[in-house]
Amino acid sequence: MPVNTTTLTPAPVAPAGAGVVFTDETLRKAAALAGERYRPVWTGASGEESSGEAVARHLEATAALLDKDGWIRAYDYSSDWTKGAGAVDEDSMTVKDMLKSLLRMARDSVGNDPRRTLRTALRHVGEGSPHGDTDTDTVASEVLDLLIEAHTGSSDARAVPWSERLHRTHADINALLAAGARFAHIYGPATASC
């Protein structure tokens, strides 16, 4: 494979308005933590290595998806408890009426809120976009976990639970994704080994 000679201008670590700032020191700490991992950080479940550029692209596409469709801290499934309570079950219903009722219930249960959580957005970029795959999803998640571990100083800290804290904002998530992309550009392998 050709060597990646593209010079990249470092992206800002935190977008304007972010409450959380990921410094260069945080990135250096995350790089040190990556070196201590049992499993290589840049190798996905396929057993193949992903380049830093590929992982950065995945993280940037995740940020773009969340900017386009919106970010939500966590899904509220509590409203689902009452769905279906008004389902009609009458012997006098026609098959057509029953099918209409079932389709209406299915449509209502799926909902139409396009917002995504951090985890869902990462997965969706890996499943159905030209900007990532399941390996870059896995590695991007690991990179974000490293950053949160370095940021908090806790070896048990993970990005998804961090993103779901009550006080978290969309700007905080964008700051994390930007820091992850920058980390991947700086510390990731230049090219994939496959």
C-alpha atoms as a printed R data frame, in Angstrom:
    type eleno elety resid chain resno       x       y      z
1   ATOM     1    CA   MET     A     1   0.000   0.000  0.000
2   ATOM     2    CA   PRO     A     2   1.213   3.520 -0.676
3   ATOM     3    CA   VAL     A     3   2.402   5.531  2.278
4   ATOM     4    CA   ASN     A     4  -0.014   8.252  3.348
5   ATOM     5    CA   THR     A     5   1.861  11.497  2.748
6   ATOM     6    CA   THR     A     6  -1.089  13.829  3.194
7   ATOM     7    CA   THR     A     7  -0.314  16.569  5.671
8   ATOM     8    CA   LEU     A     8  -3.227  17.235  7.934
9   ATOM     9    CA   THR     A     9  -3.837  20.436  9.786
10  ATOM    10    CA   PRO     A    10  -4.639  19.547 13.392
11  ATOM    11    CA   ALA     A    11  -8.306  20.050 14.127
12  ATOM    12    CA   PRO     A    12  -9.283  21.989 17.215
13  ATOM    13    CA   VAL     A    13  -9.619  19.662 20.161
14  ATOM    14    CA   ALA     A    14 -12.912  21.148 21.337
15  ATOM    15    CA   PRO     A    15 -15.485  22.917 19.209
16  ATOM    16    CA   ALA     A    16 -16.615  26.332 20.364
17  ATOM    17    CA   GLY     A    17 -19.180  26.045 23.114
18  ATOM    18    CA   ALA     A    18 -18.034  22.666 24.369
19  ATOM    19    CA   GLY     A    19 -18.075  22.332 28.118
20  ATOM    20    CA   VAL     A    20 -15.421  19.631 28.003
21  ATOM    21    CA   VAL     A    21 -11.963  20.277 26.595
22  ATOM    22    CA   PHE     A    22  -9.625  17.494 25.569
23  ATOM    23    CA   THR     A    23  -6.082  18.831 25.697
24  ATOM    24    CA   ASP     A    24  -2.947  17.622 23.961
25  ATOM    25    CA   GLU     A    25  -1.908  16.234 27.344
26  ATOM    26    CA   THR     A    26  -5.093  14.118 27.373
27  ATOM    27    CA   LEU     A    27  -4.179  12.774 23.939
28  ATOM    28    CA   ARG     A    28  -0.646  11.931 25.139
29  ATOM    29    CA   LYS     A    29  -2.049  10.133 28.203
30  ATOM    30    CA   ALA     A    30  -4.425   8.187 25.955
31  ATOM    31    CA   ALA     A    31  -1.497   7.201 23.714
32  ATOM    32    CA   ALA     A    32   0.374   5.886 26.757
33  ATOM    33    CA   LEU     A    33  -2.716   3.923 27.819
34  ATOM    34    CA   ALA     A    34  -3.025   2.490 24.298
35  ATOM    35    CA   GLY     A    35   0.501   1.124 24.585
36  ATOM    36    CA   GLU     A    36  -0.481  -0.709 27.765
37  ATOM    37    CA   ARG     A    37  -3.524  -2.475 26.303
38  ATOM    38    CA   TYR     A    38  -3.520  -6.243 26.119
39  ATOM    39    CA   ARG     A    39  -5.106  -6.245 22.662
40  ATOM    40    CA   PRO     A    40  -3.752  -3.872 19.997
41  ATOM    41    CA   VAL     A    41  -6.029  -0.810 19.877
42  ATOM    42    CA   TRP     A    42  -5.956  -0.452 16.100
43  ATOM    43    CA   THR     A    43  -6.982  -4.066 15.365
44  ATOM    44    CA   GLY     A    44 -10.691  -4.746 14.994
45  ATOM    45    CA   ALA     A    45 -12.719  -7.908 15.425
46  ATOM    46    CA   SER     A    46 -11.778  -9.060 11.916
47  ATOM    47    CA   GLY     A    47  -8.175  -9.366 13.092
48  ATOM    48    CA   GLU     A    48  -7.109  -6.693 10.624
49  ATOM    49    CA   GLU     A    49  -5.597  -3.350 11.520
50  ATOM    50    CA   SER     A    50  -7.405  -0.114 10.696
51  ATOM    51    CA   SER     A    51  -5.390   2.963  9.796
52  ATOM    52    CA   GLY     A    52  -5.593   6.073 11.904
53  ATOM    53    CA   GLU     A    53  -7.018   7.857  8.870
54  ATOM    54    CA   ALA     A    54  -9.863   5.302  8.552
55  ATOM    55    CA   VAL     A    55 -10.732   5.591 12.240
56  ATOM    56    CA   ALA     A    56 -10.595   9.400 12.081
57  ATOM    57    CA   ARG     A    57 -12.918   9.319  9.056
58  ATOM    58    CA   HIS     A    58 -15.353   7.134 11.036
59  ATOM    59    CA   LEU     A    59 -15.316   9.554 13.986
60  ATOM    60    CA   GLU     A    60 -15.726  12.607 11.739
61  ATOM    61    CA   ALA     A    61 -18.663  10.947  9.953
62  ATOM    62    CA   THR     A    62 -20.213  10.172 13.351
63  ATOM    63    CA   ALA     A    63 -19.995  13.843 14.318
64  ATOM    64    CA   ALA     A    64 -21.518  14.851 10.970
65  ATOM    65    CA   LEU     A    65 -24.365  12.353 11.441
66  ATOM    66    CA   LEU     A    66 -25.116  13.660 14.922
67  ATOM    67    CA   ASP     A    67 -25.006  17.241 13.638
68  ATOM    68    CA   LYS     A    68 -27.410  16.356 10.825
69  ATOM    69    CA   ASP     A    69 -29.934  14.202 12.715
70  ATOM    70    CA   GLY     A    70 -29.349  15.373 16.270
71  ATOM    71    CA   TRP     A    71 -27.843  13.854 19.380
72  ATOM    72    CA   ILE     A    72 -29.804  12.431 22.281
73  ATOM    73    CA   ARG     A    73 -28.204  11.524 25.593
74  ATOM    74    CA   ALA     A    74 -30.195   8.307 25.975
75  ATOM    75    CA   TYR     A    75 -33.366   6.857 24.529
76  ATOM    76    CA   ASP     A    76 -36.487   7.070 26.673
77  ATOM    77    CA   TYR     A    77 -38.116   3.670 26.511
78  ATOM    78    CA   SER     A    78 -40.438   4.402 29.436
79  ATOM    79    CA   SER     A    79 -43.102   5.698 27.057
80  ATOM    80    CA   ASP     A    80 -43.182   2.232 25.463
81  ATOM    81    CA   TRP     A    81 -44.847   0.796 28.589
82  ATOM    82    CA   THR     A    82 -48.139   2.376 27.658
83  ATOM    83    CA   LYS     A    83 -48.022   1.614 23.940
84  ATOM    84    CA   GLY     A    84 -50.365  -1.112 22.893
85  ATOM    85    CA   ALA     A    85 -52.629  -0.611 25.899
86  ATOM    86    CA   GLY     A    86 -55.348   0.712 23.590
87  ATOM    87    CA   ALA     A    87 -55.081  -2.095 21.068
88  ATOM    88    CA   VAL     A    88 -58.465  -3.097 19.783
89  ATOM    89    CA   ASP     A    89 -59.304  -6.778 19.958
90  ATOM    90    CA   GLU     A    90 -62.879  -7.150 18.833
91  ATOM    91    CA   ASP     A    91 -64.521 -10.072 17.104
92  ATOM    92    CA   SER     A    92 -66.470  -7.616 14.953
93  ATOM    93    CA   MET     A    93 -63.295  -6.184 13.323
94  ATOM    94    CA   THR     A    94 -62.647  -6.989  9.695
95  ATOM    95    CA   VAL     A    95 -59.270  -8.318  8.618
96  ATOM    96    CA   LYS     A    96 -58.638  -4.975  6.932
97  ATOM    97    CA   ASP     A    97 -59.393  -3.096 10.191
98  ATOM    98    CA   MET     A    98 -57.132  -5.441 12.167
99  ATOM    99    CA   LEU     A    99 -54.249  -4.952  9.707
100 ATOM   100    CA   LYS     A   100 -54.698  -1.174  9.798
101 ATOM   101    CA   SER     A   101 -54.649  -1.282 13.606
102 ATOM   102    CA   LEU     A   102 -51.503  -3.447 13.639
103 ATOM   103    CA   LEU     A   103 -49.719  -1.211 11.125
104 ATOM   104    CA   ARG     A   104 -50.643   1.883 13.136
105 ATOM   105    CA   MET     A   105 -49.286   0.279 16.326
106 ATOM   106    CA   ALA     A   106 -46.056  -0.759 14.577
107 ATOM   107    CA   ARG     A   107 -45.564   2.737 13.153
108 ATOM   108    CA   ASP     A   108 -46.223   4.308 16.550
109 ATOM   109    CA   SER     A   109 -43.811   1.965 18.339
110 ATOM   110    CA   VAL     A   110 -40.966   2.660 15.910
111 ATOM   111    CA   GLY     A   111 -41.311   6.406 16.297
112 ATOM   112    CA   ASN     A   112 -39.885   9.069 14.064
113 ATOM   113    CA   ASP     A   113 -37.224  10.723 16.210
114 ATOM   114    CA   PRO     A   114 -34.051  10.799 14.051
115 ATOM   115    CA   ARG     A   115 -31.738  11.666 16.964
116 ATOM   116    CA   ARG     A   116 -29.079   9.164 17.921
117 ATOM   117    CA   THR     A   117 -26.985   8.366 20.957
118 ATOM   118    CA   LEU     A   118 -23.210   8.295 20.592
119 ATOM   119    CA   ARG     A   119 -23.215   4.476 20.494
120 ATOM   120    CA   THR     A   120 -25.989   4.313 17.895
121 ATOM   121    CA   ALA     A   121 -24.330   6.902 15.661
122 ATOM   122    CA   LEU     A   122 -20.980   5.078 15.777
123 ATOM   123    CA   ARG     A   123 -22.737   1.833 14.862
124 ATOM   124    CA   HIS     A   124 -24.762   3.384 12.046
125 ATOM   125    CA   VAL     A   125 -21.624   4.834 10.433
126 ATOM   126    CA   GLY     A   126 -20.061   1.361 10.631
127 ATOM   127    CA   GLU     A   127 -23.078  -0.426  9.195
128 ATOM   128    CA   GLY     A   128 -24.352   1.623  6.338
129 ATOM   129    CA   SER     A   129 -21.982   4.328  5.250
130 ATOM   130    CA   PRO     A   130 -18.940   4.587  3.027
131 ATOM   131    CA   HIS     A   131 -17.057   6.177  5.947
132 ATOM   132    CA   GLY     A   132 -16.619   3.119  8.138
133 ATOM   133    CA   ASP     A   133 -17.193  -0.540  8.829
134 ATOM   134    CA   THR     A   134 -17.555  -2.748 11.873
135 ATOM   135    CA   ASP     A   135 -13.788  -2.739 12.470
136 ATOM   136    CA   THR     A   136 -13.485   1.060 12.404
137 ATOM   137    CA   ASP     A   137 -16.534   1.171 14.697
138 ATOM   138    CA   THR     A   138 -14.792  -1.133 17.178
139 ATOM   139    CA   VAL     A   139 -11.507   0.766 17.013
140 ATOM   140    CA   ALA     A   140 -13.215   4.191 17.159
141 ATOM   141    CA   SER     A   141 -15.064   3.071 20.296
142 ATOM   142    CA   GLU     A   142 -11.782   1.916 21.832
143 ATOM   143    CA   VAL     A   143 -10.160   5.261 20.980
144 ATOM   144    CA   LEU     A   144 -13.011   7.154 22.642
145 ATOM   145    CA   ASP     A   145 -12.734   4.909 25.710
146 ATOM   146    CA   LEU     A   146  -8.995   5.658 25.914
147 ATOM   147    CA   LEU     A   147  -9.664   9.389 25.765
148 ATOM   148    CA   ILE     A   148 -12.281   9.233 28.510
149 ATOM   149    CA   GLU     A   149 -10.005   7.068 30.644
150 ATOM   150    CA   ALA     A   150  -7.183   9.612 30.166
151 ATOM   151    CA   HIS     A   151  -9.549  12.547 30.705
152 ATOM   152    CA   THR     A   152 -11.078  11.234 33.937
153 ATOM   153    CA   GLY     A   153  -8.087   9.340 35.299
154 ATOM   154    CA   SER     A   154 -10.320   6.327 35.941
155 ATOM   155    CA   SER     A   155  -9.321   2.988 34.442
156 ATOM   156    CA   ASP     A   156 -12.988   1.942 34.501
157 ATOM   157    CA   ALA     A   157 -14.278   4.978 32.552
158 ATOM   158    CA   ARG     A   158 -15.883   4.358 29.159
159 ATOM   159    CA   ALA     A   159 -17.105   6.802 26.505
160 ATOM   160    CA   VAL     A   160 -20.713   5.636 26.168
161 ATOM   161    CA   PRO     A   161 -21.622   5.907 29.869
162 ATOM   162    CA   TRP     A   162 -19.707   9.212 29.956
163 ATOM   163    CA   SER     A   163 -21.826  10.459 27.033
164 ATOM   164    CA   GLU     A   164 -25.029   9.514 28.882
165 ATOM   165    CA   ARG     A   165 -24.405  11.602 31.999
166 ATOM   166    CA   LEU     A   166 -27.298  13.985 32.725
167 ATOM   167    CA   HIS     A   167 -25.231  17.137 32.244
168 ATOM   168    CA   ARG     A   168 -23.626  16.045 28.957
169 ATOM   169    CA   THR     A   169 -24.260  18.207 25.876
170 ATOM   170    CA   HIS     A   170 -24.053  17.772 22.131
171 ATOM   171    CA   ALA     A   171 -21.039  20.125 22.177
172 ATOM   172    CA   ASP     A   172 -19.321  17.774 24.663
173 ATOM   173    CA   ILE     A   173 -19.923  14.821 22.344
174 ATOM   174    CA   ASN     A   174 -18.568  16.786 19.374
175 ATOM   175    CA   ALA     A   175 -15.493  17.697 21.451
176 ATOM   176    CA   LEU     A   176 -14.932  14.010 22.226
177 ATOM   177    CA   LEU     A   177 -15.357  12.981 18.581
178 ATOM   178    CA   ALA     A   178 -13.012  15.759 17.390
179 ATOM   179    CA   ALA     A   179 -10.410  14.716 19.964
180 ATOM   180    CA   GLY     A   180 -10.806  11.086 18.893
181 ATOM   181    CA   ALA     A   181 -10.289  11.979 15.224
182 ATOM   182    CA   ARG     A   182  -7.244  14.071 16.112
183 ATOM   183    CA   PHE     A   183  -5.864  11.232 18.250
184 ATOM   184    CA   ALA     A   184  -6.348   8.779 15.362
185 ATOM   185    CA   HIS     A   185  -4.571  11.130 12.927
186 ATOM   186    CA   ILE     A   186  -1.625  11.639 15.278
187 ATOM   187    CA   TYR     A   187  -1.212   8.246 16.969
188 ATOM   188    CA   GLY     A   188  -2.860   5.767 14.600
189 ATOM   189    CA   PRO     A   189  -0.999   3.584 12.148
190 ATOM   190    CA   ALA     A   190  -0.342   5.362  8.837
191 ATOM   191    CA   THR     A   191  -1.797   2.575  6.720
192 ATOM   192    CA   ALA     A   192  -3.780  -0.558  7.401
193 ATOM   193    CA   SER     A   193  -1.722  -3.735  7.372
194 ATOM   194    CA   CYS     A   194  -4.187  -5.675  5.244
